[in-house]
Short mmCIF file of C-alpha atoms and ligand atoms in Angstrom, two decimals:
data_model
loop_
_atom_site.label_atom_id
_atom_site.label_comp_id
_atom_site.label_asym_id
_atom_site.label_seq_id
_atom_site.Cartn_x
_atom_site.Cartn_y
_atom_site.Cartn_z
CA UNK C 125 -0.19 -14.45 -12.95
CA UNK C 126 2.18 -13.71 -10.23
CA UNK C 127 0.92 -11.90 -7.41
CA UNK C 128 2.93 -9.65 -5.12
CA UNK C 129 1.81 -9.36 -1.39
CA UNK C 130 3.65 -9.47 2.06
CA UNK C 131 4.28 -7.21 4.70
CA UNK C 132 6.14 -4.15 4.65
CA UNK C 133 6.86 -1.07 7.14
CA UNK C 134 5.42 1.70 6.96
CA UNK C 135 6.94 5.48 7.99
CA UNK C 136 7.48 5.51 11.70
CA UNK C 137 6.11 8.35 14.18
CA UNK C 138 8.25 9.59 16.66
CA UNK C 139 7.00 11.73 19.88
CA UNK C 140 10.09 13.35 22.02
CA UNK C 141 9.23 11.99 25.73
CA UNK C 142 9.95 15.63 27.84
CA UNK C 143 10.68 14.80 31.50
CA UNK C 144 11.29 11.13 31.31
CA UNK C 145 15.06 10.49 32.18
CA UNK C 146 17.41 7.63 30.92
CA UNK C 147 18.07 4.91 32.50
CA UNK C 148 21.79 4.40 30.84
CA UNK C 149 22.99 8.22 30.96
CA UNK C 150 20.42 9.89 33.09
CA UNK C 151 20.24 12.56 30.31
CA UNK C 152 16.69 14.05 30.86
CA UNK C 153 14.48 15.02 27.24
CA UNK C 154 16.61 12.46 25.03
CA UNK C 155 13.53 9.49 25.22
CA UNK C 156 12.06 9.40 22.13
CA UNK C 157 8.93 7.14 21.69
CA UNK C 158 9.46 4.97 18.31
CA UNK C 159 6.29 3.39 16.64
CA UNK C 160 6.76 1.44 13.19
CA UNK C 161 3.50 0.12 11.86
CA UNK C 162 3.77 -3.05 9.68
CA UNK C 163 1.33 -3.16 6.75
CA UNK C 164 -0.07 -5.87 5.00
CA UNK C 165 0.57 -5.09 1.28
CA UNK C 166 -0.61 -6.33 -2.29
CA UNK C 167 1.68 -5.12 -5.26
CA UNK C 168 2.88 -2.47 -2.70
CA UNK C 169 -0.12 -1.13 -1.90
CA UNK C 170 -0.80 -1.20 1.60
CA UNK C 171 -4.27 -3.45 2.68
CA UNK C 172 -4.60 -2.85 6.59
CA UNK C 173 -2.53 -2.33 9.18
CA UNK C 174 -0.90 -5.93 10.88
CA UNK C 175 0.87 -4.54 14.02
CA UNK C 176 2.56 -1.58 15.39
CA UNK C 177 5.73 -1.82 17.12
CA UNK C 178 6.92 0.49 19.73
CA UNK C 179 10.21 1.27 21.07
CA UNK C 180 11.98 3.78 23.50
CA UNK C 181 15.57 5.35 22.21
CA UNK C 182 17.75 7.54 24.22
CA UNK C 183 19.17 9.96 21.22
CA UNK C 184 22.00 10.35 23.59
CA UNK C 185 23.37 7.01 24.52
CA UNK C 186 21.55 5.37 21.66
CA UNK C 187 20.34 3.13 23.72
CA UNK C 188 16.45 1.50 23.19
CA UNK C 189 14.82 0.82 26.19
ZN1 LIG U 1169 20.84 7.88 27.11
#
C-alpha cells in the first residue's frame, strides 16, 4: 500500500492594509497583507494546519515587504 501524505498550501487570505504607505513608491492603500497556510495532508486531505506564512505586497510596485 502506498500512502500519500506531505504538505501542501492551502488558499491564501488577503486583507488590503488602508493607511499604511510603501516604502518603495510611497503609494498609500496598495499594502496588502498575504497569509498562506501550509497544511499537513494525507491523500490530499488536509490533517492540521503546519504553519502560516505572512507577507506584505505593494500591488503597485509589486514589491513584498
Ligand atoms: Zn509600492
Amino acid at each position: 500500500m502506498i500512502l500519500f501524505l506531505g504538505t501542501k498550501t492551502g488558499t491564501g487570505e488577503t486583507n488590503v492594509l488602508k493607511g499604511v504607505s510603501s516604502s518603495y513608491c510611497h503609494q498609500t492603500n496598495t499594502l496588502t497583507a498575504i497569509s498562506i497556510p501550509t497544511y499537513f495532508h494525507l491523500f490530499w486531505i488536509s490533517i492540521f494546519k503546519i504553519n502560516t506564512t505572512h507577507f506584505v505586497e505593494c500591488c503597485h510596485c509589486k514589491k513584498s515587504l
